[in-house]
XYZ file of C-alpha atoms in Angstrom:
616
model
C 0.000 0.000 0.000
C 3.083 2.601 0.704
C 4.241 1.806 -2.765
C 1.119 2.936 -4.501
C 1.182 6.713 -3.847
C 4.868 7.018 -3.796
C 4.568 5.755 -7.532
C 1.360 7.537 -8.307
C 3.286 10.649 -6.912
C 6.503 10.072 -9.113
C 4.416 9.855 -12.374
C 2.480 13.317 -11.573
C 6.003 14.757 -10.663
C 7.025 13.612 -13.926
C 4.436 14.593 -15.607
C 4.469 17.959 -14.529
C 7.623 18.968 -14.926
C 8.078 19.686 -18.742
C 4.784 22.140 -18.601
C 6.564 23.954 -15.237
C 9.857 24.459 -17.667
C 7.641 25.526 -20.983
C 6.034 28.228 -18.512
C 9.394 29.305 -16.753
C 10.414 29.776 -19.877
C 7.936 32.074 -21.659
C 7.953 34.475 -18.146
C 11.673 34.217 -18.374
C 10.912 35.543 -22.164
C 7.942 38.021 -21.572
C 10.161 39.496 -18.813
C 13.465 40.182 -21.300
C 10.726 41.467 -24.301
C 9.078 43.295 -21.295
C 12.849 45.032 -20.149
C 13.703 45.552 -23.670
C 10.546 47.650 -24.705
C 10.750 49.464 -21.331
C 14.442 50.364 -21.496
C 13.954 51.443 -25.634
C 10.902 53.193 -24.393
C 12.013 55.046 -21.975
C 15.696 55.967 -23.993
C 13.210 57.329 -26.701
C 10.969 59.407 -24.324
C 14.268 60.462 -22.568
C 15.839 62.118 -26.156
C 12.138 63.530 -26.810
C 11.934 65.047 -23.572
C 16.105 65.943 -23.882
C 14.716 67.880 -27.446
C 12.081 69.387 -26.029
C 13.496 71.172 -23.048
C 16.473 72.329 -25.648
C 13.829 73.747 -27.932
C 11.967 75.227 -25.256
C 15.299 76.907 -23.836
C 16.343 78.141 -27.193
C 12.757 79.822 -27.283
C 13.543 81.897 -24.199
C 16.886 82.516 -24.993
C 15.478 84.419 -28.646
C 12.750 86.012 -26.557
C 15.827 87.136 -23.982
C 17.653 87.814 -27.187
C 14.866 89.928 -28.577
C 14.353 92.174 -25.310
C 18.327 92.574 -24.870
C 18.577 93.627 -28.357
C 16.061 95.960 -27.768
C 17.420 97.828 -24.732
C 20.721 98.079 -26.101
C 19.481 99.780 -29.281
C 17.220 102.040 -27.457
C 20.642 102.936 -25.198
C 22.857 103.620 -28.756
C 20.070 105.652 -30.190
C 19.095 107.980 -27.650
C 23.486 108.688 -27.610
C 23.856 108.699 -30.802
C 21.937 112.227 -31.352
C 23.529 114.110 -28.555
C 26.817 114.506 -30.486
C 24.800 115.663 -33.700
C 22.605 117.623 -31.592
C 25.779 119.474 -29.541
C 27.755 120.019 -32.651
C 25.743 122.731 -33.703
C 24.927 124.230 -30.294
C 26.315 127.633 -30.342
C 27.949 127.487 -27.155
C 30.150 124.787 -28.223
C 31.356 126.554 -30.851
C 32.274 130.014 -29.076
C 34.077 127.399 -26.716
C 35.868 126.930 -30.176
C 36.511 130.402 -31.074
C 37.719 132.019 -27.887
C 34.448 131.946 -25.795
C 34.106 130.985 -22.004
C 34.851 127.402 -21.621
C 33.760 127.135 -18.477
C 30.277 127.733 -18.713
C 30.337 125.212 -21.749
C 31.854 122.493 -18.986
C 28.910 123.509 -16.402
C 26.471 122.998 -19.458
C 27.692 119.455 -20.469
C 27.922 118.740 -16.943
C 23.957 119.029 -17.392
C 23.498 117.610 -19.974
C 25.322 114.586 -19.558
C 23.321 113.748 -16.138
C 20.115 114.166 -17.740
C 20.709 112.250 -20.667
C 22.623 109.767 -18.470
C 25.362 109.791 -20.094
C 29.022 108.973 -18.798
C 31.005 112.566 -19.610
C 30.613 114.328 -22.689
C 34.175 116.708 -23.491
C 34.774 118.969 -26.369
C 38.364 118.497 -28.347
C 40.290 120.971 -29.732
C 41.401 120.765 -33.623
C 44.847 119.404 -31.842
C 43.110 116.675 -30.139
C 43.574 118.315 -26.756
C 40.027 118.548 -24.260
C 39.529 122.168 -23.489
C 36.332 121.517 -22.044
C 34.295 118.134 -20.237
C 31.350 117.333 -18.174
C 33.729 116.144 -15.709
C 35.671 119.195 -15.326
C 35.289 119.218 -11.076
C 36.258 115.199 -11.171
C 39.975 113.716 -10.109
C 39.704 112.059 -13.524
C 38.897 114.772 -15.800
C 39.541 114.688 -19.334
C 40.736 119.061 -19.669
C 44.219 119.447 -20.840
C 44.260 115.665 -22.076
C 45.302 114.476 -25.380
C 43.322 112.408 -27.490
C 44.462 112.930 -30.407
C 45.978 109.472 -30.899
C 42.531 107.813 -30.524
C 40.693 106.409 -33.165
C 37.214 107.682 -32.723
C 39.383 111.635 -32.931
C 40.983 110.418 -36.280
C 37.346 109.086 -37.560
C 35.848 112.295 -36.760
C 38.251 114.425 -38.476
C 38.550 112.059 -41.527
C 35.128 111.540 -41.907
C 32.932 113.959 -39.810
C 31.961 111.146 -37.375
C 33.276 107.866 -35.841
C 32.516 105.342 -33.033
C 34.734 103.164 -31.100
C 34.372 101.211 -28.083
C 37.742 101.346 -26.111
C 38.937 101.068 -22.334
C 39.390 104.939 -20.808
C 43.273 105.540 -20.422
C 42.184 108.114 -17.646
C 38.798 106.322 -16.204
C 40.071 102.982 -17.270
C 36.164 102.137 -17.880
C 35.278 100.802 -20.719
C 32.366 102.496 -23.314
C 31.455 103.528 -26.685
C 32.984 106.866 -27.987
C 30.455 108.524 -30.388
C 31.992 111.603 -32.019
C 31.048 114.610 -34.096
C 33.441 116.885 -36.606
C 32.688 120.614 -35.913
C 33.486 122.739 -38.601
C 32.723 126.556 -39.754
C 33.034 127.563 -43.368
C 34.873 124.505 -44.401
C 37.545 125.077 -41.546
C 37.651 122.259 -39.110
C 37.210 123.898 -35.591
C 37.318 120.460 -33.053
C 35.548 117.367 -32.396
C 32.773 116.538 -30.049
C 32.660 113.628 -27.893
C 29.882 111.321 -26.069
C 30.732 108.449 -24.151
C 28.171 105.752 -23.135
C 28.783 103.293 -20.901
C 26.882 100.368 -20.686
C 26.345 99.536 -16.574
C 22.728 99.871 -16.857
C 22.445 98.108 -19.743
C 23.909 95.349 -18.326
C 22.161 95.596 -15.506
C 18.937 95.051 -17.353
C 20.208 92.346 -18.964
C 20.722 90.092 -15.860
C 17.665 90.692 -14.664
C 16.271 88.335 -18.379
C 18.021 85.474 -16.706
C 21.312 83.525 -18.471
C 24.463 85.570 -20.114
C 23.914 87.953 -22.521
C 27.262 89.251 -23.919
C 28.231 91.101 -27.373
C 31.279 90.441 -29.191
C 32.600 92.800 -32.110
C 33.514 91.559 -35.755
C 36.941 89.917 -34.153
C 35.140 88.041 -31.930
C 36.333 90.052 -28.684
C 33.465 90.943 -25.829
C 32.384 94.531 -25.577
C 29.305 94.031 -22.938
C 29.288 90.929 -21.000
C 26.550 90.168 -18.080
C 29.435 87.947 -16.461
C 32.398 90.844 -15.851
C 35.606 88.368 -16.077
C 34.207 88.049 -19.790
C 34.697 91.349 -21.072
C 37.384 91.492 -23.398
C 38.076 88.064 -23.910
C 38.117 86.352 -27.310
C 35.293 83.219 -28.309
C 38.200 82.339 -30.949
C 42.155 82.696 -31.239
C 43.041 85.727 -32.739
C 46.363 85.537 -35.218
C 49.339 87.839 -33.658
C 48.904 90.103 -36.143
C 45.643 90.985 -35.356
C 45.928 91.015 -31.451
C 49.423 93.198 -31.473
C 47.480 95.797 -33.515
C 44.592 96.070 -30.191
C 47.561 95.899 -27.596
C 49.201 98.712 -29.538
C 46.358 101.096 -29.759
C 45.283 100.499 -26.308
C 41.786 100.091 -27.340
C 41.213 97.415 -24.281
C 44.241 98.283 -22.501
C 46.490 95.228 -20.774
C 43.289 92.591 -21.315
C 45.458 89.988 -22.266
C 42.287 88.792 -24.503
C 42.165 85.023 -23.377
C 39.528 83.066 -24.609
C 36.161 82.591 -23.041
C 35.470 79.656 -20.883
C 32.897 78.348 -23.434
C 33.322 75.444 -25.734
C 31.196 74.189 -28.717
C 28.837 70.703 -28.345
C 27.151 69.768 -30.933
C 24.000 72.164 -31.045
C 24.823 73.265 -27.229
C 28.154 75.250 -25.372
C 29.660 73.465 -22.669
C 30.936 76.274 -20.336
C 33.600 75.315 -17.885
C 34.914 76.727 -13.773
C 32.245 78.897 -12.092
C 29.964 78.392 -15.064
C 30.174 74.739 -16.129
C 27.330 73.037 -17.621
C 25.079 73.566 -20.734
C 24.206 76.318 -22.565
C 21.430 77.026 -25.362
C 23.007 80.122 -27.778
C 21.001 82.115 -29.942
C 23.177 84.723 -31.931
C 21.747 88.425 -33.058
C 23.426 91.133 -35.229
C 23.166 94.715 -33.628
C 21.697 96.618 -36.417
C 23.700 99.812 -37.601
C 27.071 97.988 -35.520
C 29.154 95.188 -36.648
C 28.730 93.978 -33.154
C 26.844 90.312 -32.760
C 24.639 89.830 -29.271
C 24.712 86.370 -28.107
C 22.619 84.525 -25.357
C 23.197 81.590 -23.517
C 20.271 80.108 -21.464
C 21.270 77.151 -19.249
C 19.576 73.659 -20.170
C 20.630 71.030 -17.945
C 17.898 71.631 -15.378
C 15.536 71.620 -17.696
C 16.975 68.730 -20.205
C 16.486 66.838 -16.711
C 13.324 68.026 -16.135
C 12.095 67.104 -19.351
C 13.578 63.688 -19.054
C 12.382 63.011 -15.838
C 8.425 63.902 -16.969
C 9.191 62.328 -20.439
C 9.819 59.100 -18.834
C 7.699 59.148 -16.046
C 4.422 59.604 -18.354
C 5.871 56.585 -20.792
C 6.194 54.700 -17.431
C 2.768 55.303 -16.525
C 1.464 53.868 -19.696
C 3.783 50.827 -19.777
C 2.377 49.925 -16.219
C -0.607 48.793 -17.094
C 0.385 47.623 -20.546
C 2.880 45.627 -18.840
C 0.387 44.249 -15.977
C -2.563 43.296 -19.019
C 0.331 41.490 -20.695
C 1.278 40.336 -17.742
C -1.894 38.811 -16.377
C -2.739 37.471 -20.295
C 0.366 35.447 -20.178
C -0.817 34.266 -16.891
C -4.324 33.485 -18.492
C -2.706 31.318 -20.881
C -0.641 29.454 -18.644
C -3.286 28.689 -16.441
C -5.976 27.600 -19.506
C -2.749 25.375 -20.782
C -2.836 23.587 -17.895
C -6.730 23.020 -17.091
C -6.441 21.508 -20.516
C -4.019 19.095 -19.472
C -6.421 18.136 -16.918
C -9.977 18.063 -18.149
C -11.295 18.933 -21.625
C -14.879 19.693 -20.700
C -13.364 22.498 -18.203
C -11.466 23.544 -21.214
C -14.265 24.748 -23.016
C -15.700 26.126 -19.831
C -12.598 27.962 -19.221
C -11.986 29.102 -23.217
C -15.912 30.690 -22.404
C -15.043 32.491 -19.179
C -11.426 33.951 -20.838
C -13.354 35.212 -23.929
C -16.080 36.849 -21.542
C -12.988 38.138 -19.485
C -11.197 39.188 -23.089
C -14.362 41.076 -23.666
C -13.432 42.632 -20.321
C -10.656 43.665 -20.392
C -11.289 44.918 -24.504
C -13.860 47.076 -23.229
C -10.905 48.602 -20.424
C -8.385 49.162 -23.100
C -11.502 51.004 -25.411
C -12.000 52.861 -22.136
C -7.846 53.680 -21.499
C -7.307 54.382 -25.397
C -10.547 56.563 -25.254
C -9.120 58.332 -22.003
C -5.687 58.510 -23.043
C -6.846 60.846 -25.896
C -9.066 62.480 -23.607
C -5.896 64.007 -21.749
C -3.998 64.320 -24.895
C -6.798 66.712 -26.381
C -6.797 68.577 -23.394
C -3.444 68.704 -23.082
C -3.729 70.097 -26.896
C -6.192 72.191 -25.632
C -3.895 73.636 -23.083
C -0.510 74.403 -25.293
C -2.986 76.493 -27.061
C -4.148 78.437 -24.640
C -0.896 79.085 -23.007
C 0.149 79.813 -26.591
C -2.893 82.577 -26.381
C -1.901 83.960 -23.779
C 1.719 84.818 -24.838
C 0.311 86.126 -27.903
C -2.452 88.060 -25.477
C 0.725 89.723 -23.495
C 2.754 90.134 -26.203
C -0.155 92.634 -28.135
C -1.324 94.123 -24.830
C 0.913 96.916 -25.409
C -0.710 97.339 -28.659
C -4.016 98.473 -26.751
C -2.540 101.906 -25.543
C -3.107 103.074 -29.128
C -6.265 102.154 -29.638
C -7.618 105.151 -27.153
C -6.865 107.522 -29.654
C -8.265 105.712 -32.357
C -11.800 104.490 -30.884
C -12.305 108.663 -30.191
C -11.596 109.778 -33.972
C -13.702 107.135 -34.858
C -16.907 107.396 -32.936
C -18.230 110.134 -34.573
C -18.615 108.741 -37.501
C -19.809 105.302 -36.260
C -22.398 107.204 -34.986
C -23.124 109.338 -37.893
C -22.497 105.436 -40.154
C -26.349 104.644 -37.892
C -27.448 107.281 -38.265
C -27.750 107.767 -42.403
C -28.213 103.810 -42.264
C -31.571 104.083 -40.505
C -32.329 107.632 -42.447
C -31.899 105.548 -45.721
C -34.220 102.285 -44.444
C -36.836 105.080 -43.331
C -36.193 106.767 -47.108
C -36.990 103.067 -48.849
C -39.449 102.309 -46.938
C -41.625 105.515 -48.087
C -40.144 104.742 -51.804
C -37.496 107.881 -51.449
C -34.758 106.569 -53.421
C -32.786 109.712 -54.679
C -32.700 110.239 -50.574
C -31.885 106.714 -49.712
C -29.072 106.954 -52.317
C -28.017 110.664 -50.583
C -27.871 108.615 -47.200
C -25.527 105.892 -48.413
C -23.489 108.225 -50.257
C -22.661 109.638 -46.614
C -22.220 106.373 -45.768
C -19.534 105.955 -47.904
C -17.798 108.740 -47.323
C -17.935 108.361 -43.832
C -16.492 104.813 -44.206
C -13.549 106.286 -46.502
C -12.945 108.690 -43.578
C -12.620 106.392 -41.173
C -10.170 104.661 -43.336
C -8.456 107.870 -43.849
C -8.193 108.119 -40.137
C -6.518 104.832 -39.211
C -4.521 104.639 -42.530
C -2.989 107.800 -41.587
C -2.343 106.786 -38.104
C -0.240 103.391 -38.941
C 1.488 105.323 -41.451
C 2.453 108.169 -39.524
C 3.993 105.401 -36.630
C 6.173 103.502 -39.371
C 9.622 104.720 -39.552
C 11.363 106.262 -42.772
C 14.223 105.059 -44.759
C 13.465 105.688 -47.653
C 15.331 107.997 -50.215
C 14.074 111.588 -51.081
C 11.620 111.243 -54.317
C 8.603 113.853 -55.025
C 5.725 114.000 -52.956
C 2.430 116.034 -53.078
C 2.435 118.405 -50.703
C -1.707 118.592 -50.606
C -1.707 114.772 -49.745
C 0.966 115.510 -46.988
C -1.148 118.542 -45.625
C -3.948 116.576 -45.781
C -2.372 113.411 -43.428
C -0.793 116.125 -40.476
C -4.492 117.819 -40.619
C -6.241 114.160 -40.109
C -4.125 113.543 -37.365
C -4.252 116.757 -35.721
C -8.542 116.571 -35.930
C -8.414 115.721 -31.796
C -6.168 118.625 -30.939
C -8.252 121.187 -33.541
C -11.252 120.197 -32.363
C -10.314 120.772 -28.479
C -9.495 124.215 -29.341
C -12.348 124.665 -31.912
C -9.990 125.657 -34.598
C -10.501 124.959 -38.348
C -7.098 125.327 -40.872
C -7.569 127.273 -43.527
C -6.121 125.684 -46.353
C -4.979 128.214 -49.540
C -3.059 126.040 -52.263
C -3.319 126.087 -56.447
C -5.714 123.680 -57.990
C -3.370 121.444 -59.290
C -1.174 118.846 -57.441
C 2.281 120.810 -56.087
C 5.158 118.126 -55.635
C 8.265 118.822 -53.816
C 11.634 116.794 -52.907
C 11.449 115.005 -49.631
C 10.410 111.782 -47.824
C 6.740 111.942 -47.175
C 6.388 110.583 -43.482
C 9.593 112.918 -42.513
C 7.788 116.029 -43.961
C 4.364 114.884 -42.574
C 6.508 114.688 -38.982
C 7.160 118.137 -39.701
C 3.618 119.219 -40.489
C 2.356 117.558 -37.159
C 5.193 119.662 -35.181
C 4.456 122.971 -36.371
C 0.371 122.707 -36.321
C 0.681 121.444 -32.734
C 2.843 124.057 -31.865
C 0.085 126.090 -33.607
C -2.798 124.747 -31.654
C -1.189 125.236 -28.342
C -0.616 129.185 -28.839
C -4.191 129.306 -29.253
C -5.343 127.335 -26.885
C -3.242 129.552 -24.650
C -4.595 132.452 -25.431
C -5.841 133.833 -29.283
C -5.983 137.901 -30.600
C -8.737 137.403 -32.364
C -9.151 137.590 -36.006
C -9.763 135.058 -38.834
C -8.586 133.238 -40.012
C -7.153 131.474 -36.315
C -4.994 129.125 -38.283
C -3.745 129.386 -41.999
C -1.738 127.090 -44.189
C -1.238 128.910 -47.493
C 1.128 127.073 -50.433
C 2.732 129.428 -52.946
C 4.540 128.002 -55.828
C 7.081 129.114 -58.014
C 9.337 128.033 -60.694
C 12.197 126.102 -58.583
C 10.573 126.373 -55.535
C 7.655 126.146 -53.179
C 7.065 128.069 -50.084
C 4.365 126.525 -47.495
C 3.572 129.110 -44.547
C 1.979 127.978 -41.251
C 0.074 131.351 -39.375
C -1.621 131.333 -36.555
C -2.979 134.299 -34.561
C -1.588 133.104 -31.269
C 0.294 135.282 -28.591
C 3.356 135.740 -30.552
C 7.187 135.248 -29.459
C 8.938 137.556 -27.672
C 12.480 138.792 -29.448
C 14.737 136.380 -26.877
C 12.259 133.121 -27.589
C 12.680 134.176 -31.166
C 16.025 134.373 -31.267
C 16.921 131.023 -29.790
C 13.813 129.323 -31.400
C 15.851 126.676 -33.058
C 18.641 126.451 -30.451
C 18.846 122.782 -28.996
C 17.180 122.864 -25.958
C 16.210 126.076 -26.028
C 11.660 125.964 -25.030
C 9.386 127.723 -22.896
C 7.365 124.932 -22.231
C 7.408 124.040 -18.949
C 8.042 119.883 -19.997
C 9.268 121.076 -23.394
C 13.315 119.277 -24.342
C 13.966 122.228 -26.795
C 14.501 119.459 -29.282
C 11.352 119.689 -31.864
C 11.926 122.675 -34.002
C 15.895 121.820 -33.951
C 14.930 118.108 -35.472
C 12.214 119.535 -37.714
C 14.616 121.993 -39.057
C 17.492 119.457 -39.505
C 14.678 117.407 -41.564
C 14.076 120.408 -44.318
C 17.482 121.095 -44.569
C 18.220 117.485 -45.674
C 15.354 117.803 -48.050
C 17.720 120.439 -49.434
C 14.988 123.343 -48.217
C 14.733 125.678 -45.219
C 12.638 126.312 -42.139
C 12.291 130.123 -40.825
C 10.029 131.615 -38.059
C 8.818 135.048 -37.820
C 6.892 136.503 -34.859
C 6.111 139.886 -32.711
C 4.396 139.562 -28.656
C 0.542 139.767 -29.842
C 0.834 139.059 -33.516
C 1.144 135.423 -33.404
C 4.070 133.756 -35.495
C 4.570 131.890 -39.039
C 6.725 129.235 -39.888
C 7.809 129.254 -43.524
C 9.520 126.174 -45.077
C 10.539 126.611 -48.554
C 11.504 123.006 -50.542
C 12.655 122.460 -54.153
C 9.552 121.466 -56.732
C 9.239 118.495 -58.258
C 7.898 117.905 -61.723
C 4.172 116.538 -61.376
């Protein structure tokens, strides 16, 4: 009896075994397929994630790129006119020809902390200062000579010259914008503006990253990261680097090269500022400087790895569980059908009913998985929306000015509308037609009033070519409609019939226009003699020329505002800069024309500018 079940045993043992080693053997497989898939998976989603954060990083290093570009342009131009401005101030040039220097250094003194500007000095035909901003400083520039520097040779070579150099008395570096002064052909000295850069700079750090700009030799100028100024991204040849040691442009900087080397699409920086760096790489218009950004991306290449990988995890779980229990499934059907074929069927019933089960989950996950991915969509977009939203907002503030020129005629546009459905209605259709004919023309305004607005914002560059002068009249009248209105003034407007043309670029002369009827509308507003017409704009053509007068019947000029009426920073307004009439008048003359003023206390004034005609 003991042998029995011993024997029985041995055969079920033996029995047993092979179907134990077949299932062993597919988990052993569906575990290295499983590993496989997971570690190619997550490699893939780790080099997605890796290419998204890059991208992403570029993106904010062009938007840093963008806003740095932008503040350092806005910093070049606004010290770029003071030398043009200064060169024809008349106190500069009586410094020139014997006059008090002294009061011309207490001037520039002013100047230069308004305009925020580092010194601004006068040189003398020699080269020699005779007269600074920083006259009362340890490091002023009176009684030095300059006249081995290349921004003094520039001037006098070729009436103006730039050059960013290290100060051989301040020893701080900054761009050296200069100005030839000259009288009757005779050179008389050279006028100087320095700009430093500290504020730039300052605004720059506070986009985030290093912002630096590098000149056409590759050497940094402005650097967020100080130990990087005047340091080199690439060898320079001997040549090249004795000539910069020689003129002392950067003084001693013994012009290493920057701690930044190139990886594939990314910079690897090295000692305080290892790691990765996204570079995006800007010219600086009207420079032959390049601005260069470098965001850093290893935080967010992890970052972007990490969630990459942790979502593909997520959806390999339960992949990897329904697999999983499926394999499972099958080993366990395999071996009920060793044992009983009626339970086989039985089973093959319940795993179909459970397939159906688990087909229905899967619908349900694939259905919700591109629930989240839509709304995912759904929220790129709207983030995308909203950058677009901030980016316009400051688009809105010039929409005030619009929406009020505008109503009117909206108003008026409902008005006629409803006359003209009241006029068909009682079969009137000569005054229906009369109604939309307003219509129309009130449209055409309207377009007349916002054309004229985006036109008058764009910038000109263009070259001088002939230009109606009725159309330009026309443009500084539609914009001026507010203003005129306010002070219940209406131009009169005395011109030929036929179209006058003169030399000049249109949105410069409209500029112009805009200047002197504002300056117009303000006398009157502050106080009128009476008399009509208030305001006059009468055209008067000749052969060569054409003479356009501007009258108004304001409070006049006294013979002192007169006389320094186009003197830079000469106003009486009490938030006037002195600057308007001086940049209209530079405008006419390089039209080739001229702009003169005449006025008496109580008789109001006239502006005359007289241009060369233009054949038709």
């Amino acid at each position: 009896m003991c042998g029995i079940p011993h024997n029985d045993w041995g055969i079920s043992r033996s029995r047993r075994d092979p179907w134990k080693s077949a299932a062993t053997q597919r988990w052993l497989v569906f575990g290295l397929v499983a590993a496989a898939l997971a570690i190619a998976a997550l490699f893939a989603a780790g080099e997605i994630g890796r290419s998204r954060a890059i991208a992403a990083t570029e993106s904010r290093a062009t938007d840093g790129g963008t806003l740095a570009l932008a503040i350092l342009r806005g910093e070049l131009e606004k010290q770029r006119a003071l030398p043009v401005i200064l060169a024809r101030d008349p106190d500069v040039r009586q410094a020139l020809t014997g006059g008090s220097r002294h009061g011309l250094d207490l001037k520039l003194e002013a100047i230069a902390k308004e305009a925020r500007t580092a010194v601004i000095y006068l040189l003398g035909p020699d080269g020699v200062a005779i007269a600074a901003s920083n006259w009362n400083e340890p490091t002023s520039f009176v009684g030095n000579d300059y006249s081995f520097r290349d921004y003094f040779r520039g001037a006098v070579a070729n009436g103006a010259a730039e050059q960013f150099a290290l100060g051989t008395v301040s020893q701080r570096p900054g761009l050296y914008i200069t100005r030839r002064i000259e009288e009757g052909g005779q050179r008389l000295g050279v006028i100087v503006v320095k700009a430093e850069f500290d504020r730039v700079e300052a605004d720059w750090r506070a986009l985030g990253g290093q912002t630096y700009v590098v000149d056409r030799r590759g050497v940094v100028l402005l650097s967020t990261v100080e130990d990087w100024r005047f340091r080199v991204e690439t060898p320079l040849d001997a040549a090249t680097a004795a000539v910069i040691r020689d003129s002392l442009q950067f003084g001693t900087a013994p012009l290493t090269l920057l701690p930044l080397q190139e990886r594939d699409e990314l910079v690897q920086g090295t000692g305080p500022y290892a790691g990765l760096y996204a570079r995006i790489r800007q010219p600086v218009a009207t420079t032959d400087w390049l601005l260069e950004v470098l965001q850093p991306v290893d935080a967010a290449v992890a970052a972007g790895r990490t969630q990459s990988q942790a979502l593909v995890a997520l959806l390999l779980m339960p992949g990897a569980g329904l697999a999983g229990f499926a394999l499972y499934r099958r080993q366990r059907n395999l071996a009920r059908q060793e044992a009983d074929a009626r339970s086989k069927a039985e089973l093959e019933e319940r795993v179909d009913e459970r397939t159906a089960e688990l087909a229905g989950a899967n619908e349900r996950l694939v259905a919700e998985m591109a629930k989240r991915t839509r709304a995912q969509e759904r929220l790129s977009n709207l983030r995308e929306e909203l950058a677009k939203a901030n980016r316009l907002a400051t688009l809105g503030q010039i929409t005030a000015g619009v929406a009020h020129e505008v109503n009117q005629p909206l108003a008026a546009l409902r008005t006629y509308a409803e006359n003209a459905r009241a006029f068909l209605k009682r079969a009137e259709p000569v005054d229906a037609d009369g109604a939309l004919v307003r219509i129309v023309a009130l449209t055409d305004r309207i377009g007349a009033i916002t054309e004229a607005l985006r036109g008058f914002a764009r910038r000109s560059k263009e070259p001088l070519a002939p230009v109606p002068i009725g159309t330009i009249i026309e443009g500084a009248v539609t914009l001026l409609e507010g203003p005129l209105r306010q002070a219940r003034v209406t131009p009169l407007v005395t011109a030929p019939p036929e179209p006058i043309h003169v030399i000049a670029r249109p949105i410069e002369l409209e500029q112009v226009f805009v200047n002197l009827l504002r300056n117009a509308i303000e006398a009157l507003m502050e106080g009128g003699q009476g008399g009509e017409p208030a305001l006059a704009i009468t055209v008067t053509p000749n052969d060569e020329r054409v003479e356009i007068a501007i009258t108004d019947r304001g409070p006049g000029l006294s013979e002192q505002a007169l006389a320094q009426l186009f003197t830079p920073f000469s106003t009486s307004k009490p938030k006037g800069l002195g600057l308007g009439l001086v940049i209209s008048q530079d405008m006419i003359v390089s039209f080739g024309g001229t702009l003169t003023a005449t006025s008496a206390p109580g008789a109001g004034a006239s502006f005359v500018i007289t241009l060369e005609r233009a054949a038709a």
